[in-house]
PDB file of C-alpha atoms in Angstrom:
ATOM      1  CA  UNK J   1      27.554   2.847   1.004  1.00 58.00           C
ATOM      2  CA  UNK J   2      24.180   2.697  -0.917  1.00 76.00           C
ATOM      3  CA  UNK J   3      21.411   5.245  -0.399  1.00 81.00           C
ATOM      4  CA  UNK J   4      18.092   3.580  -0.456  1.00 85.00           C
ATOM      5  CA  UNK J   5      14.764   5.309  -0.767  1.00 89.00           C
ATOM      6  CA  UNK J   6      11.599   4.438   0.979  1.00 92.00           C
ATOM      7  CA  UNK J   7       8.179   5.349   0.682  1.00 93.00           C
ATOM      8  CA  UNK J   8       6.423   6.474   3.870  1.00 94.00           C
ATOM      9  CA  UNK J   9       2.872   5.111   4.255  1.00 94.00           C
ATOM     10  CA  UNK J  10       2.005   7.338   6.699  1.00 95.00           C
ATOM     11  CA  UNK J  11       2.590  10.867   4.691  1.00 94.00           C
ATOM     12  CA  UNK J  12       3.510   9.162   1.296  1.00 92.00           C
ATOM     13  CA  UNK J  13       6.800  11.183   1.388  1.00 92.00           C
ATOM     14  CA  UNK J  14       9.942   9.753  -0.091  1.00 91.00           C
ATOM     15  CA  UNK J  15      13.024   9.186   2.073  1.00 91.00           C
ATOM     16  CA  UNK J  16      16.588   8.732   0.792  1.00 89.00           C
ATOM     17  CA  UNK J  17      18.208   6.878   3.918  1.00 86.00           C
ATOM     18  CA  UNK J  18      22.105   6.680   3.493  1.00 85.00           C
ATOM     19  CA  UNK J  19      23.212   2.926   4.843  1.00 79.00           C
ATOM     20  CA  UNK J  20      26.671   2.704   5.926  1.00 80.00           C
ATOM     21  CA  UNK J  21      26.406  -1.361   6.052  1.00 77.00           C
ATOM     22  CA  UNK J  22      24.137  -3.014   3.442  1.00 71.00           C
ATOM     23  CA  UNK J  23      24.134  -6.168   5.325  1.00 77.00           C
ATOM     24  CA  UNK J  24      22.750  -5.024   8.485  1.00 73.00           C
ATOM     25  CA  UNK J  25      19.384  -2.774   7.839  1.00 71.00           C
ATOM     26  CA  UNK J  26      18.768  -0.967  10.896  1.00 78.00           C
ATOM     27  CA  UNK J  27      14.569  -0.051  10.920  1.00 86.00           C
ATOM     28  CA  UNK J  28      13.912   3.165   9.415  1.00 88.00           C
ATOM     29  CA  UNK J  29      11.462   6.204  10.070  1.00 91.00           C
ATOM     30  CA  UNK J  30      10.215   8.892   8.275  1.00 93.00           C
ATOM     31  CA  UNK J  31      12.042  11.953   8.189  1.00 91.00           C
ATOM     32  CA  UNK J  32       8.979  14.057   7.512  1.00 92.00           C
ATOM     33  CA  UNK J  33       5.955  12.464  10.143  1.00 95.00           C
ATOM     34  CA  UNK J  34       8.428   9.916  12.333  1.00 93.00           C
ATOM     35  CA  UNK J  35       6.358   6.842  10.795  1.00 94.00           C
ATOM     36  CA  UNK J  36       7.957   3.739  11.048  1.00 92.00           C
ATOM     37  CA  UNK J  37       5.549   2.411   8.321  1.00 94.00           C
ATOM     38  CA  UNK J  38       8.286   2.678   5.257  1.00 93.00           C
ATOM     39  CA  UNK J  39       8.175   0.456   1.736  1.00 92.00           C
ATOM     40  CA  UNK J  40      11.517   0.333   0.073  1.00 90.00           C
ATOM     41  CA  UNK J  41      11.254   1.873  -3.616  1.00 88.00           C
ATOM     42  CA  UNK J  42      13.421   0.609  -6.782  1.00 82.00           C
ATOM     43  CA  UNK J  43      15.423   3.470  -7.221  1.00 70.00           C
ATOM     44  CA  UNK J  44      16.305   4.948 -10.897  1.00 68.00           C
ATOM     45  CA  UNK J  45      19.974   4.151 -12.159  1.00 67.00           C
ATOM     46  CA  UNK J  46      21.546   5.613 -14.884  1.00 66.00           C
ATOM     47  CA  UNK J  47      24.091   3.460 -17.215  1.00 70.00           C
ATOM     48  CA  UNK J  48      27.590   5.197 -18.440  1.00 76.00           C
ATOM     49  CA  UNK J  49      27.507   5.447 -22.015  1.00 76.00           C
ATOM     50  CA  UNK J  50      30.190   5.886 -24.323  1.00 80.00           C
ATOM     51  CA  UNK J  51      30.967   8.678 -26.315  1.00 76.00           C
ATOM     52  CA  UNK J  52      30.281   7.014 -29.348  1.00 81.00           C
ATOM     53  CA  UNK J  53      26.814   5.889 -28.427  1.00 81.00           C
ATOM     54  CA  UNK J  54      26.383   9.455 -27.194  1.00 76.00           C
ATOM     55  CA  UNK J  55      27.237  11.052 -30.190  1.00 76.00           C
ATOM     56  CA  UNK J  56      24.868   8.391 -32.005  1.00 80.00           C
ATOM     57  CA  UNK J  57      21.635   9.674 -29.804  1.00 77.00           C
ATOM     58  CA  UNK J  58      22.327  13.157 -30.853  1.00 74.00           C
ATOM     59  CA  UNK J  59      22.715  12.535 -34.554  1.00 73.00           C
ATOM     60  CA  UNK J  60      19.439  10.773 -34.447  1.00 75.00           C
ATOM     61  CA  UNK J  61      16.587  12.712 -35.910  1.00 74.00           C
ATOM     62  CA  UNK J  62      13.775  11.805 -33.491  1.00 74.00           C
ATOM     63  CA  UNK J  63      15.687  14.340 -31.485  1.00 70.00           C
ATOM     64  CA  UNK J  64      15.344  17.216 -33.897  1.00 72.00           C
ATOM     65  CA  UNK J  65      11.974  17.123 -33.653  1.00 71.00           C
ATOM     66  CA  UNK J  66      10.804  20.171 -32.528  1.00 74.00           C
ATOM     67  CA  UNK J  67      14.025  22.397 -33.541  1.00 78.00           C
ATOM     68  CA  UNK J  68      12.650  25.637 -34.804  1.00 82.00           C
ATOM     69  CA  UNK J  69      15.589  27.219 -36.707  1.00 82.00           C
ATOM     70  CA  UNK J  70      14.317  30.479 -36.826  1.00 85.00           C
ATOM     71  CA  UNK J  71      14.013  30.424 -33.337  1.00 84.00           C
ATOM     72  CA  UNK J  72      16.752  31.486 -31.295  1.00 81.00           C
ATOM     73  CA  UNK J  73      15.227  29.727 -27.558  1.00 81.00           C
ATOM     74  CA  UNK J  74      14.994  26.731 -29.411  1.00 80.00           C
ATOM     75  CA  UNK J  75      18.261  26.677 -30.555  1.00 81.00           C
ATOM     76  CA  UNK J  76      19.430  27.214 -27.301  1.00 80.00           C
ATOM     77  CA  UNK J  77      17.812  24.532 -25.790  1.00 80.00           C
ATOM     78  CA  UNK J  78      18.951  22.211 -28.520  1.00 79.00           C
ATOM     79  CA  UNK J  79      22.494  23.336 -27.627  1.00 80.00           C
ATOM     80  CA  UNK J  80      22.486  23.121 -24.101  1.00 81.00           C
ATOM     81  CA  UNK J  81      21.198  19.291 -24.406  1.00 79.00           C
ATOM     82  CA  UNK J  82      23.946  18.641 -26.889  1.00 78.00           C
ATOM     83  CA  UNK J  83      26.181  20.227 -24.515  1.00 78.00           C
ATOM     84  CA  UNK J  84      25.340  18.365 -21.323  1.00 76.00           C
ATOM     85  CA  UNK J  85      25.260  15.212 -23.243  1.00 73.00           C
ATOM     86  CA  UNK J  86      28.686  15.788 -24.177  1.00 70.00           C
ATOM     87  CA  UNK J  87      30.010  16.799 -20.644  1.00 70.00           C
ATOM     88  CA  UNK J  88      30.155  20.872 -21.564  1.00 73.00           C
ATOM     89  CA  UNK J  89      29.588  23.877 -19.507  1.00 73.00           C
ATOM     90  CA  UNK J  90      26.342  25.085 -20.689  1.00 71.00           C
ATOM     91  CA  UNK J  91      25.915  27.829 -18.298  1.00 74.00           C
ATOM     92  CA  UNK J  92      26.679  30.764 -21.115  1.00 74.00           C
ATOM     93  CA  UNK J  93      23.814  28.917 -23.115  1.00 70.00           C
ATOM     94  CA  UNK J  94      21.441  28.629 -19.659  1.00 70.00           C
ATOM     95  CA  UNK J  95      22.365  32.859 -19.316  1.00 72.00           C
ATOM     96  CA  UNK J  96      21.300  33.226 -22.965  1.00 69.00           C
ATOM     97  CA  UNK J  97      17.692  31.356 -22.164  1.00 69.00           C
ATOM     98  CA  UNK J  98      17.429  33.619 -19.208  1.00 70.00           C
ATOM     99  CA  UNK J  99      17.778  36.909 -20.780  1.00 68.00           C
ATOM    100  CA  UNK J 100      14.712  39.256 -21.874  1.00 61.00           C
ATOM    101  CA  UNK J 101      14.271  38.113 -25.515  1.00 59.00           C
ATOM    102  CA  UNK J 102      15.808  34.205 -24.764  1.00 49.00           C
ATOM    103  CA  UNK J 103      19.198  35.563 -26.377  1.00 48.00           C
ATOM    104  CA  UNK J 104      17.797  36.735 -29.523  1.00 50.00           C
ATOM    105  CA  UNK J 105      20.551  39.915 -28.853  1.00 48.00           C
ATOM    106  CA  UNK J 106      23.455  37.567 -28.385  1.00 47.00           C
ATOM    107  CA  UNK J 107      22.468  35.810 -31.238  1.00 47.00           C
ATOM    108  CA  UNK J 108      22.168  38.786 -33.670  1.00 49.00           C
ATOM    109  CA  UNK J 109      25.333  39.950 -32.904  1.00 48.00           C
ATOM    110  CA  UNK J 110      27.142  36.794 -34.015  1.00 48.00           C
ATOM    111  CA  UNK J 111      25.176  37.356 -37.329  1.00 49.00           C
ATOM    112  CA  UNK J 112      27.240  40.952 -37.711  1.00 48.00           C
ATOM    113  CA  UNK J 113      30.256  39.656 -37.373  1.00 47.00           C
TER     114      UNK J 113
END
């Protein structure tokens, strides 16, 4: 069951229409305006990688590039990417980037110990 997405030309909203038989396209309207006028779009895809080639993109230095290390927030953000590259929970690390100070407290502490 594919989900296509359409451009109305009416109100140049986009429409994700679910089609529950790919060989029979029933004519489809606008969800937003009721327009009948729709262009079917080339919708993104994403490609499974493996972990290896996963691993590979976050060893490379391109992505390093604007890694503060005296910065806690950046840090952060450079762990929650890892992490959600990898398939982690990053929430703790999203609740650390959402605190007064980005986390700098959180991160202090771990210094102490």
């Amino acid at each position: 069951m594919p989900i296509y997405e359409y451009l109305c030309q009416d109100c140049t909203k986009r429409n994700a229409i679910l089609t529950l038989n790919p060989h029979r396209l029933d004519p489809v309207q606008c969800r937003h305006c009721g327009s009948s006028k729709m262009t079917r779009l080339l919708s993104r895809f994403s490609a499974p990688k493996s972990e290896e080639a996963r691993l590979e993109s976050l060893a490379d230095p391109a992505t390093l590039g604007g890694l503060d290390e005296s910065d806690p927030q950046s840090v952060a953000r450079l762990m929650k990417k890892m992490g959600q590259e990898l398939g982690e929970d990053v929430s703790d690390v999203e609740a650390m980037l959402d605190e007064p100070g980005g986390g700098d407290a959180g991160l202090d502490q771990a210094d102490d110990l």
